[in-house]
Coordinates of C-alpha atoms (C1' of nucleotides) in Angstrom, one line a residue:
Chain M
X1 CA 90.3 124.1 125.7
X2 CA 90.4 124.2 121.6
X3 CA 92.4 126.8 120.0
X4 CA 91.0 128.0 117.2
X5 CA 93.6 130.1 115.9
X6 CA 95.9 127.4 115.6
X7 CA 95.0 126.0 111.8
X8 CA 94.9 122.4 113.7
X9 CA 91.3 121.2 113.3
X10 CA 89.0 121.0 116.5
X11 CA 87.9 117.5 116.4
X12 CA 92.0 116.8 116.2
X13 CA 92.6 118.9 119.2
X14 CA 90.2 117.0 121.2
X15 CA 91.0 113.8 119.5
X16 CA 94.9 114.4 120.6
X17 CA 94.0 116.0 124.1
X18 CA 91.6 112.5 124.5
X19 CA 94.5 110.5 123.7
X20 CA 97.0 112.3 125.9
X21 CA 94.3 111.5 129.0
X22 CA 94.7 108.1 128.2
X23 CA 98.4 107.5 127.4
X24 CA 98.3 109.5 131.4
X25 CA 95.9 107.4 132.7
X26 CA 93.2 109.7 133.5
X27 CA 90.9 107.7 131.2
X28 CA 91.8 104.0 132.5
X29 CA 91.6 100.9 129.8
X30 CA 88.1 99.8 130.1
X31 CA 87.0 102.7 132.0
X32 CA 84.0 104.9 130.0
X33 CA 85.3 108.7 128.9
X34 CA 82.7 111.1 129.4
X35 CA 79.8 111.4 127.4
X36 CA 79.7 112.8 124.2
X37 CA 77.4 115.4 125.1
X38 CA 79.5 116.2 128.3
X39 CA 82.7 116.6 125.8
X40 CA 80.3 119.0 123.9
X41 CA 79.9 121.2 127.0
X42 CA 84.4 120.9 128.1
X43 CA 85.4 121.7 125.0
X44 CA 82.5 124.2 123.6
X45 CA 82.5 122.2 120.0
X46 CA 79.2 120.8 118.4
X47 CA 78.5 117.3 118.8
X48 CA 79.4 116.3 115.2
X49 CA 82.9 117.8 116.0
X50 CA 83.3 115.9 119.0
X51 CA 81.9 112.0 116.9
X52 CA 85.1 113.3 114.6
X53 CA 87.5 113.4 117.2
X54 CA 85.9 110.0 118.7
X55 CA 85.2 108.4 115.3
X56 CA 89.3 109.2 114.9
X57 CA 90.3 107.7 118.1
X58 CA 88.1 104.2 117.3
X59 CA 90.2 103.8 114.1
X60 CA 93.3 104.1 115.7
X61 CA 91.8 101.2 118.5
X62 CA 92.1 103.6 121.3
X63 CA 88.4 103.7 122.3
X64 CA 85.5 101.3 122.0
X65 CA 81.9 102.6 121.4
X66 CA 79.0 100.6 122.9
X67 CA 75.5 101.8 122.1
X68 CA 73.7 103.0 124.9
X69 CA 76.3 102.5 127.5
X70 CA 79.0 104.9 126.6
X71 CA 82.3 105.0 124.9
X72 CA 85.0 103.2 126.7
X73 CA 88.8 103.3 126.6
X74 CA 89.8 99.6 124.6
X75 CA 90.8 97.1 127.3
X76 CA 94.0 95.6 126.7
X77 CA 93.1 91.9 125.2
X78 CA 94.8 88.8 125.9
X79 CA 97.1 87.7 123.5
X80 CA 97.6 83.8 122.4
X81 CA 100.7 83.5 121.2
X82 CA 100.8 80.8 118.3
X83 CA 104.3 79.4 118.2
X84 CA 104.7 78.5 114.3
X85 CA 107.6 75.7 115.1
X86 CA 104.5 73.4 116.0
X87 CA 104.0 72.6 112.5
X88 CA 107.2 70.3 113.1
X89 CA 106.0 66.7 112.5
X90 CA 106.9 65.8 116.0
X91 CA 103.8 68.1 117.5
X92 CA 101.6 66.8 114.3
X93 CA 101.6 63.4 115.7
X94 CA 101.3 64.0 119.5
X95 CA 97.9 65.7 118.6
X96 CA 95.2 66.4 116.2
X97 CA 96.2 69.1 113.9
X98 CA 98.0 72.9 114.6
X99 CA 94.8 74.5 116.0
X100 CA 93.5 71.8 118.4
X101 CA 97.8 72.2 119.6
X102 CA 97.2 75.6 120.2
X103 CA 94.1 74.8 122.1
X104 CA 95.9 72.7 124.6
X105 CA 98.6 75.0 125.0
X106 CA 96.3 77.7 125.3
X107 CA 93.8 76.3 127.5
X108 CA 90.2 76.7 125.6
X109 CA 88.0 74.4 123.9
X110 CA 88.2 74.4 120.2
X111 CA 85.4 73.6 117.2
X112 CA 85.2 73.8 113.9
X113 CA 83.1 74.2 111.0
X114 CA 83.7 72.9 108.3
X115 CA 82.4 73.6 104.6
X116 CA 84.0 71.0 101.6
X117 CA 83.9 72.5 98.4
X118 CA 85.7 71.3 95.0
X119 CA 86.5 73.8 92.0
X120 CA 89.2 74.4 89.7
X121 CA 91.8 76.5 90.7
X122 CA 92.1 80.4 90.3
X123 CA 95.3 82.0 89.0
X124 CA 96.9 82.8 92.4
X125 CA 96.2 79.0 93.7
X126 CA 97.8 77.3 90.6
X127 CA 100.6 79.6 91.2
X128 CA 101.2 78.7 94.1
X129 CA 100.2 75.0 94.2
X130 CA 102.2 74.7 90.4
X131 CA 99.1 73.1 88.9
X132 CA 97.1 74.5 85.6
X133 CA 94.8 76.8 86.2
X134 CA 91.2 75.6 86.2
X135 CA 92.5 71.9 87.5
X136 CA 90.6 70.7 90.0
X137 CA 91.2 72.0 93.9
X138 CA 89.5 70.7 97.2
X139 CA 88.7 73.0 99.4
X140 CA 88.3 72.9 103.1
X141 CA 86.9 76.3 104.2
X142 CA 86.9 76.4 108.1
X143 CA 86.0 78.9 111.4
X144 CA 88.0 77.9 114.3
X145 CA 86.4 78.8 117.6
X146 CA 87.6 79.0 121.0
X147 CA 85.4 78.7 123.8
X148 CA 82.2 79.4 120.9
X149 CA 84.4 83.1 119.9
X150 CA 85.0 82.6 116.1
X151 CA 89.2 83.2 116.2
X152 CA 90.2 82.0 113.1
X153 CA 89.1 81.6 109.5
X154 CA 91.1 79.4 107.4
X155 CA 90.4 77.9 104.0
X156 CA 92.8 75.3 102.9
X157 CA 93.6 74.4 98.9
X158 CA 95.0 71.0 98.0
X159 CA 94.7 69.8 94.2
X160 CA 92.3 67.2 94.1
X161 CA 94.4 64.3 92.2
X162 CA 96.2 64.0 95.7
X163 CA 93.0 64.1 98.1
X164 CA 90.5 62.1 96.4
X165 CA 89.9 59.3 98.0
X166 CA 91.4 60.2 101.4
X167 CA 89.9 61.6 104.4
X168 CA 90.8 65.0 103.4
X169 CA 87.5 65.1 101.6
X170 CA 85.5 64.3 104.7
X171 CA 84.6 67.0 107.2
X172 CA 86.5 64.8 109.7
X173 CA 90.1 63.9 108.3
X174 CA 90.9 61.9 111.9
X175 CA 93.8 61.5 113.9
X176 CA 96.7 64.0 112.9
X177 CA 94.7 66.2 110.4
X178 CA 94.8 66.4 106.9
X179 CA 98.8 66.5 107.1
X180 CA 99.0 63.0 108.4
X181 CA 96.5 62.0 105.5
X182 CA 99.0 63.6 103.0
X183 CA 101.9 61.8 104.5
X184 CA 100.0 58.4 105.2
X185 CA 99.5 58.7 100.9
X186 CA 103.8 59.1 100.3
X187 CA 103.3 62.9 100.4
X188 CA 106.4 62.9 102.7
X189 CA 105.9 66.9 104.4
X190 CA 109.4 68.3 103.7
X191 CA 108.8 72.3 104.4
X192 CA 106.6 75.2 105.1
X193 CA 106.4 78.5 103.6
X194 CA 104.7 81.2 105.6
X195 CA 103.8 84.5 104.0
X196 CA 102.1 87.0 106.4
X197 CA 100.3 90.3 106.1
X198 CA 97.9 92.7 107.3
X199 CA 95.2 94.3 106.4
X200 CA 91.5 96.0 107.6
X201 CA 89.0 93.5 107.5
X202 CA 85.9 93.4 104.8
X203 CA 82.6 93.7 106.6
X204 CA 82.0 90.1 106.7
X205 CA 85.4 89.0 108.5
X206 CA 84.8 91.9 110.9
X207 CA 81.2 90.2 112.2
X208 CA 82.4 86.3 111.8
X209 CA 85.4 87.4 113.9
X210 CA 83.2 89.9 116.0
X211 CA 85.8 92.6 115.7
X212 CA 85.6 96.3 116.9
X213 CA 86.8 98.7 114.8
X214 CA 90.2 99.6 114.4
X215 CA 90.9 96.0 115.0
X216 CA 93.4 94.6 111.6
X217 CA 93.4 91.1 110.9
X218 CA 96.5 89.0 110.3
X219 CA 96.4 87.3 107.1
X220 CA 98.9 84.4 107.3
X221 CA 99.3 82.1 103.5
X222 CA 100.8 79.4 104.4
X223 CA 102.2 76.7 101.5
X224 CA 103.2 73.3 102.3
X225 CA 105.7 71.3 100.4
X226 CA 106.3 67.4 99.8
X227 CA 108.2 67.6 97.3
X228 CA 105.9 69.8 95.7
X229 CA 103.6 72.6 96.8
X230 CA 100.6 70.2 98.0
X231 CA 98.4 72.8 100.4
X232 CA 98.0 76.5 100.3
X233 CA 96.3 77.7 103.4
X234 CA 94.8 81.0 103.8
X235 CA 94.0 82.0 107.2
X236 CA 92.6 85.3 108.8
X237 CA 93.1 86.2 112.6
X238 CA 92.3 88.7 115.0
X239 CA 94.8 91.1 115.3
X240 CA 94.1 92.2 118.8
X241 CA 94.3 88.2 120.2
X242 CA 97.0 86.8 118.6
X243 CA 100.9 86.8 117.6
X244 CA 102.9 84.8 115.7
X245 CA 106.2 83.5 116.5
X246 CA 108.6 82.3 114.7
X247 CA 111.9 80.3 115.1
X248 CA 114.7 81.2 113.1
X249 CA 118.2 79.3 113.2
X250 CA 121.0 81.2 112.6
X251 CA 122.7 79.1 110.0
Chain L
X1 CA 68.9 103.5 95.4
X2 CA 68.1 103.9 99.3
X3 CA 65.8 101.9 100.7
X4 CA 64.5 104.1 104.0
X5 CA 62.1 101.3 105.1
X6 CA 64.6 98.7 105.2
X7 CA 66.0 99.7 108.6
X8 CA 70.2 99.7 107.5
X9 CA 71.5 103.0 107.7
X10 CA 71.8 105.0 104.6
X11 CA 75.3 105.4 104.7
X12 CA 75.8 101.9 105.2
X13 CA 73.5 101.1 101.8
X14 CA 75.7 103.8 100.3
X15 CA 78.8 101.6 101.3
X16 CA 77.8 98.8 100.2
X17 CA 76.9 99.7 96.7
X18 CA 79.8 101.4 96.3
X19 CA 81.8 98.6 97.0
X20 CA 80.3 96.0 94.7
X21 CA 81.1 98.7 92.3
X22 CA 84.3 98.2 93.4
X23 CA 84.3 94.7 93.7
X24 CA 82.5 94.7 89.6
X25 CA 85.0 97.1 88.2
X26 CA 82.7 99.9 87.4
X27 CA 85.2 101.7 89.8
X28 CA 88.4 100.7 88.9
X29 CA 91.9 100.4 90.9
X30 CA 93.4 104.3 91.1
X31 CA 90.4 106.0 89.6
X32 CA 88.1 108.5 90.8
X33 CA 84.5 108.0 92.1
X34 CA 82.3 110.3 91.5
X35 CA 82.4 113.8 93.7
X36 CA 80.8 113.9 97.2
X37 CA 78.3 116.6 95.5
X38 CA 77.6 114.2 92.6
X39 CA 76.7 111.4 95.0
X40 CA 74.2 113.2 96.6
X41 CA 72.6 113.9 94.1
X42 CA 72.8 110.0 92.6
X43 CA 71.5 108.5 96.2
X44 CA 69.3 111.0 97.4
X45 CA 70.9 111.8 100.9
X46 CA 72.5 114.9 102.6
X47 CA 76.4 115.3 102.1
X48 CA 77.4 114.1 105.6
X49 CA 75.9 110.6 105.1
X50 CA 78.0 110.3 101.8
X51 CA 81.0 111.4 103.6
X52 CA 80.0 108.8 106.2
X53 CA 80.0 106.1 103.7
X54 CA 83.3 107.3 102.2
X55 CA 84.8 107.1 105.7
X56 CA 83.8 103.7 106.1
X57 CA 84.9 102.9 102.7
X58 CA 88.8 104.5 103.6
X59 CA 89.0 102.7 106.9
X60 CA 88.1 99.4 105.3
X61 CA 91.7 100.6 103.2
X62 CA 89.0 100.6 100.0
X63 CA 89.2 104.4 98.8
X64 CA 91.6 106.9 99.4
X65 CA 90.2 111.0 99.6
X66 CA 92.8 113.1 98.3
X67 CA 92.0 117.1 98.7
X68 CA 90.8 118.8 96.0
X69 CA 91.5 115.9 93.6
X70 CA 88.7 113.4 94.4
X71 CA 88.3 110.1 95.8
X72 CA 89.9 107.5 94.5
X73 CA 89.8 103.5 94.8
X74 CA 92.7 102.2 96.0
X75 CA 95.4 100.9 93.9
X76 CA 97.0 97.7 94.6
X77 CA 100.1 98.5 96.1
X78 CA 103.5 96.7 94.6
X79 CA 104.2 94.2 97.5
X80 CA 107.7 93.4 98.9
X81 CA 108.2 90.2 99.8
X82 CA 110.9 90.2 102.8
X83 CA 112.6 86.7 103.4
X84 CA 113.5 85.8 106.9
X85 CA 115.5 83.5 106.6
X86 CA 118.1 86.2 105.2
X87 CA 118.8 86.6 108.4
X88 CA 121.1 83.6 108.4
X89 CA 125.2 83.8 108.8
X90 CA 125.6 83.3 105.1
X91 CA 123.2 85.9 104.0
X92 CA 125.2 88.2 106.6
X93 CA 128.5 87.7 106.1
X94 CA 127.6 88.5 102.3
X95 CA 126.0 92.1 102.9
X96 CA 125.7 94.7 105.4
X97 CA 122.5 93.6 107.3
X98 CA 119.3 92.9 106.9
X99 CA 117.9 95.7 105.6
X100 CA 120.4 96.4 102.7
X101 CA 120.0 92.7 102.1
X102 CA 116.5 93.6 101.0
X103 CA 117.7 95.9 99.1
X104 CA 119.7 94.9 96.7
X105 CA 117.0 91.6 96.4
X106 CA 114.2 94.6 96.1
X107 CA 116.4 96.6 93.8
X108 CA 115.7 100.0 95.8
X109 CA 118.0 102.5 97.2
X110 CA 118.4 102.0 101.2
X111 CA 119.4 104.9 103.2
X112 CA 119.0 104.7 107.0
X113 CA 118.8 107.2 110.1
X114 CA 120.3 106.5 113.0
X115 CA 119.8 108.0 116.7
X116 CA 121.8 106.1 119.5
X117 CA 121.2 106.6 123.0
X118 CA 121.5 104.9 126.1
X119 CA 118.6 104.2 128.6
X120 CA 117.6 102.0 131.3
X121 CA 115.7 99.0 130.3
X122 CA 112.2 99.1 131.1
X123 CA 110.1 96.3 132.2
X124 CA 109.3 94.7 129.2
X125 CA 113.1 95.0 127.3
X126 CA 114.1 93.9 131.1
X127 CA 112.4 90.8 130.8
X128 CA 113.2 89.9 127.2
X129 CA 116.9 90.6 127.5
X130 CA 116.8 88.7 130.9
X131 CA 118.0 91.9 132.8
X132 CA 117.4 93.3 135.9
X133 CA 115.0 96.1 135.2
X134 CA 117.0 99.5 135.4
X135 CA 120.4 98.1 133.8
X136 CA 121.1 99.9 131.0
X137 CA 120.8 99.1 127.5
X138 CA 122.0 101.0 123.9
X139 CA 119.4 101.9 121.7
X140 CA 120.0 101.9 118.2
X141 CA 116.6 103.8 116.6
X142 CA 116.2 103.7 113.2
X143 CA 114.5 104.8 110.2
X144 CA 115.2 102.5 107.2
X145 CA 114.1 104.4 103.9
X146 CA 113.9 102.6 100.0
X147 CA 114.5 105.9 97.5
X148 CA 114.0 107.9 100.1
X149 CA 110.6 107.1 101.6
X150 CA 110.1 105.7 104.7
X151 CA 109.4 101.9 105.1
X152 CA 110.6 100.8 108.3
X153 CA 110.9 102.0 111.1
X154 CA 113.5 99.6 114.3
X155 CA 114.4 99.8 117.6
X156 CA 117.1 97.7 118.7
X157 CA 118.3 97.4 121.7
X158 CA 121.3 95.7 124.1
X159 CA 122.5 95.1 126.8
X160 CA 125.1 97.8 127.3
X161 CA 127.4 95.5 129.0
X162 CA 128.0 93.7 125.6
X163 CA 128.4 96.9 123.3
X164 CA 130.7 99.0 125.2
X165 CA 133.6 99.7 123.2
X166 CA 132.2 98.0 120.0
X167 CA 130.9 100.0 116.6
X168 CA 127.2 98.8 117.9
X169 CA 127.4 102.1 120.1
X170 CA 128.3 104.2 116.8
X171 CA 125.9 105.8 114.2
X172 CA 127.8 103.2 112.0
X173 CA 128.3 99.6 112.9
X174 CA 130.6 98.5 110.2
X175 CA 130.7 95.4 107.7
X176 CA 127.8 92.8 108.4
X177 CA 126.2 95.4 111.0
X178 CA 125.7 95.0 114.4
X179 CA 125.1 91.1 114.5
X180 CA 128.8 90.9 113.1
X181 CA 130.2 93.1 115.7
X182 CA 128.3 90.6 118.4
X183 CA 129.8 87.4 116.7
X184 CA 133.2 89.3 116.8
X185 CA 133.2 89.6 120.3
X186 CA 132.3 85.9 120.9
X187 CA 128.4 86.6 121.3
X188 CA 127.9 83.5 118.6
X189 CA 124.5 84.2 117.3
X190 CA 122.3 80.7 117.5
X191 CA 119.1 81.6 116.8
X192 CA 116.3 84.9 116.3
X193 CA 112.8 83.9 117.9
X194 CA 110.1 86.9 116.1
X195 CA 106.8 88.1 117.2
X196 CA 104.5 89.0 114.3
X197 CA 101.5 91.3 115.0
X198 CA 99.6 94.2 113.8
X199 CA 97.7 97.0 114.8
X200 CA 96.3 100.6 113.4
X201 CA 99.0 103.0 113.7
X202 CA 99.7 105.8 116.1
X203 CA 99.3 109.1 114.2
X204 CA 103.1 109.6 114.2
X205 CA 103.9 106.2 112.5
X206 CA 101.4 107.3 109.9
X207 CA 102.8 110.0 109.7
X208 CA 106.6 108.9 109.0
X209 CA 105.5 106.0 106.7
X210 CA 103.1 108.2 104.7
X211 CA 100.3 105.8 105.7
X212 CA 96.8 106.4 103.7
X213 CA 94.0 105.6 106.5
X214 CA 92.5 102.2 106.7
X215 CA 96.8 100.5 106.4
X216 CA 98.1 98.8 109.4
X217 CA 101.1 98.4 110.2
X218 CA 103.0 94.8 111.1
X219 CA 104.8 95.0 114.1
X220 CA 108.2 92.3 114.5
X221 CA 109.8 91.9 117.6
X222 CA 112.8 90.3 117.1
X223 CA 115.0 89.0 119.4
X224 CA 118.7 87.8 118.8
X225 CA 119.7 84.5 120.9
X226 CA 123.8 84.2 121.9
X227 CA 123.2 81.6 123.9
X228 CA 121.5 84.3 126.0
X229 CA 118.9 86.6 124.5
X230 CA 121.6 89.5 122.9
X231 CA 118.9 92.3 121.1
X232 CA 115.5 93.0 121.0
X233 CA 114.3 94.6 117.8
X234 CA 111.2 96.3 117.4
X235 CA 110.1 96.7 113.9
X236 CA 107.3 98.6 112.6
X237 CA 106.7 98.0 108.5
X238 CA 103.5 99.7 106.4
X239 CA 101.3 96.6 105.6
X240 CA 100.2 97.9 102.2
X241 CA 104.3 97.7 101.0
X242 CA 105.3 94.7 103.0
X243 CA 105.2 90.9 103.7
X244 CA 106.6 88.9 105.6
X245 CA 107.7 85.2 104.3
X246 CA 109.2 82.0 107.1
X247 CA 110.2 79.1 106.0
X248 CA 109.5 76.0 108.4
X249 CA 111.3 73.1 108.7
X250 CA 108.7 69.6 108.7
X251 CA 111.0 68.3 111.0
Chain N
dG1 C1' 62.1 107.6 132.0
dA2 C1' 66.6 109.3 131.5
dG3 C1' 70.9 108.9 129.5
dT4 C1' 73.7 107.0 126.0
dG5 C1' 75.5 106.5 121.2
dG6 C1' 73.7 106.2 116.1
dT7 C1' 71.8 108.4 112.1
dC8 C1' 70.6 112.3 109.3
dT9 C1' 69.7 117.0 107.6
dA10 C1' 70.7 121.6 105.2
dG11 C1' 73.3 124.4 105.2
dA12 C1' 78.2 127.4 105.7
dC13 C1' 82.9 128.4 104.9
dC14 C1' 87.8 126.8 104.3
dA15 C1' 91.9 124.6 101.9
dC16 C1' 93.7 122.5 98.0
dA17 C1' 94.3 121.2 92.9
dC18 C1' 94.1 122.4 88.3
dG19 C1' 93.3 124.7 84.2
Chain H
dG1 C1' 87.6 130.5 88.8
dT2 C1' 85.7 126.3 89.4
dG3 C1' 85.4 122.0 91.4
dT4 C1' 87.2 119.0 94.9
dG5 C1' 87.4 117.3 99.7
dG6 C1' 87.9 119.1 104.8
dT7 C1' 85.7 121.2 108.7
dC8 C1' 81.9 122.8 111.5
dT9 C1' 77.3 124.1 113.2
dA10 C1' 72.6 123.5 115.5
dG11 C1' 69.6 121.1 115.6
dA12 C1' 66.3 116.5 115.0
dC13 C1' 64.9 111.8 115.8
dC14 C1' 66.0 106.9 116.6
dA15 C1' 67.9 102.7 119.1
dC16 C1' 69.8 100.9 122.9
dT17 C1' 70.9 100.3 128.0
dC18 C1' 69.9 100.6 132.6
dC19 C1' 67.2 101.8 136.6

DNA sequence: GAGTGGTCTAGACCACACG
DNA sequence: GTGTGGTCTAGACCACTCC
């Protein structure tokens, strides 16, 4: 089955022959490929060789490891798909923040924790929020869950001479989120600014979000503007259970 | 430096102390840590388990192993920041499509290849597009390069019924691109909806976009509204080179 | 208990970079 | 040539799952 006369290394041969048996079918999503012991014996390659070729094929999300049960071809996850017009003030009133929208839509029960924390702004948050650095921020460092699965880390920024006194400093901002608070205080909400990227996870987003590896998060900075830049919001997603979409006019 | 009593894994301990070097600054962006051989000898374990917690360290996008150089810690990568809304009719009319648009803002040199075929539309381009599944479609495939390395890679494609006899079915499309030939032919563009996700890439995207291990790539499905849906664009950007910015309206 | 993946060793040889 | 990472072997023992 390998060729070693071919300069391509084993464990790619047998990574590239797995693959092909799955891109065929032969190994179905969620189905178990056979053991790595049994992949020893097909493909007459050591043990470590074959945990290359299958170490390979997790990083590339094709397969799924589970200790003591087997190693499994990655099931094909449902995908939420957050629509990013709901910011519009319209869907900010009808309910109780963007993520509790999304739960509706979506059809799970939400929580949150939250952790409020004040300290004076790094470089990249005065930046953005056009403050001096080291002026004073509050923070509002959250995990969204749906249905008790963390799904979403977001830590929001807003500089503290615009929040103090205001719900935005309580765990619980009430009805309409920490927007409504902003705009209830004259910070009229004219604009978003959404910057998104991509990137591995560290090790502790990996276990908060429970993700298999292979698995990229979404890292989505998103700056709102009354006026001014008054929130920068950092959130982290799970690459494999959510999209963004975006509405773009075309003038 | 290994604790064998403490039940983590030794690679794992390895990992981690690595990365708060990282993390401190003892290993600094685009130098080398010290040799696989050396860190034997520093942590007291067998070559493999280094290499282990190198692995882990290059699919967390941390280090980058580079052969019979060293291994290195990742430099930060110079980010382009691509602006959606340069998709708008203004933005158009004043270049020759997206991409170039970017260019000149990026001050790179574009060049582009581009394969056209014809094929019928599967399920998924069916059901975008609003086809029946089988009608045919032209497929513009491209690879978009900035001084001459890859950075994007798209897939458009339309409804054949719409490009026959336009530049759209030609290698080039003319002045403004392909959404100008659509607006010249009375397809009136209204709006683009995009799908923003990410995943690991499959070793051939790697491949083109000279991807170190542990990058992801963003994936952006666009699609082009003329009243009726008009293209589908599938776009496939190195995360490590690449943002993405929206703007939102608050209203 | 039997089978699975996870960790680890102590080597060997190859391919590549650089002086 | 010397040092680097890349590949590979033939084991060993551990931890977990399931019957």
């Amino acid at each position: 089955m390998i060729d070693k006369t071919s300069g391509v290394p084993a464990y790619r041969q047998v990574a590239t022959d797995i693959r092909a048996k799955i891109e065929s079918g032969e190994y179905a999503p969620g189905a178990p490929i056979p053991s790595e012991r049994t992949l020893v014996d097909q493909y007459g390659v050591s043990r470590p060789t074959i945990r290359d070729a299958i170490a390979l094929l997790r990083q590339e999300g094709a397969l799924i490891a589970e200790h003591g049960r087997g190693v499994f071809v990655r099931p094909r996850a449902t995908v939420q798909r957050l629509s990013r017009s709901r910011l519009s003030r319209d869907a900010r009133t009808a309910n109780r923040g963007a993520f509790l929208g999304d739960a509706s839509a979506g059809g799970f029960t939400p929580s949150t924790t939250v952790k409020i924390r004040f300290e004076p702004a790094d470089e990249r948050t005065a930046d953005l929020l056009g403050l001096d650095a080291g002026e004073e921020v509050t923070v509002r460092d959250r995990v969204m869950r749906a249905d008790g699965l963390a799904v979403m880390l977001a830590v929001s920024r807003l500089p503290r001479s615009i929040t103090r006194g205001t719900a935005i400093e309580e765990v619980n901002t009430g009805p309409g989120g920490a927007y409504a608070r902003l705009e209830e205080n004259g910070h009229t909400l004219t604009h978003f600014e959404e910057i998104v990227s991509a990137r591995m996870p560290t090790p502790e987003e990996a276990s908060i979000l429970q993700l298999s590896s292979g698995v990229p998060v979404v890292r989505v900075t998103r700056v709102a503007y009354a006026g001014r830049a008054v929130e920068v919001n950092d959130m982290t997603l799970a690459s494999d259970r959510y999209e963004l979409i975006y509405h773009i006019p075309a003038d």
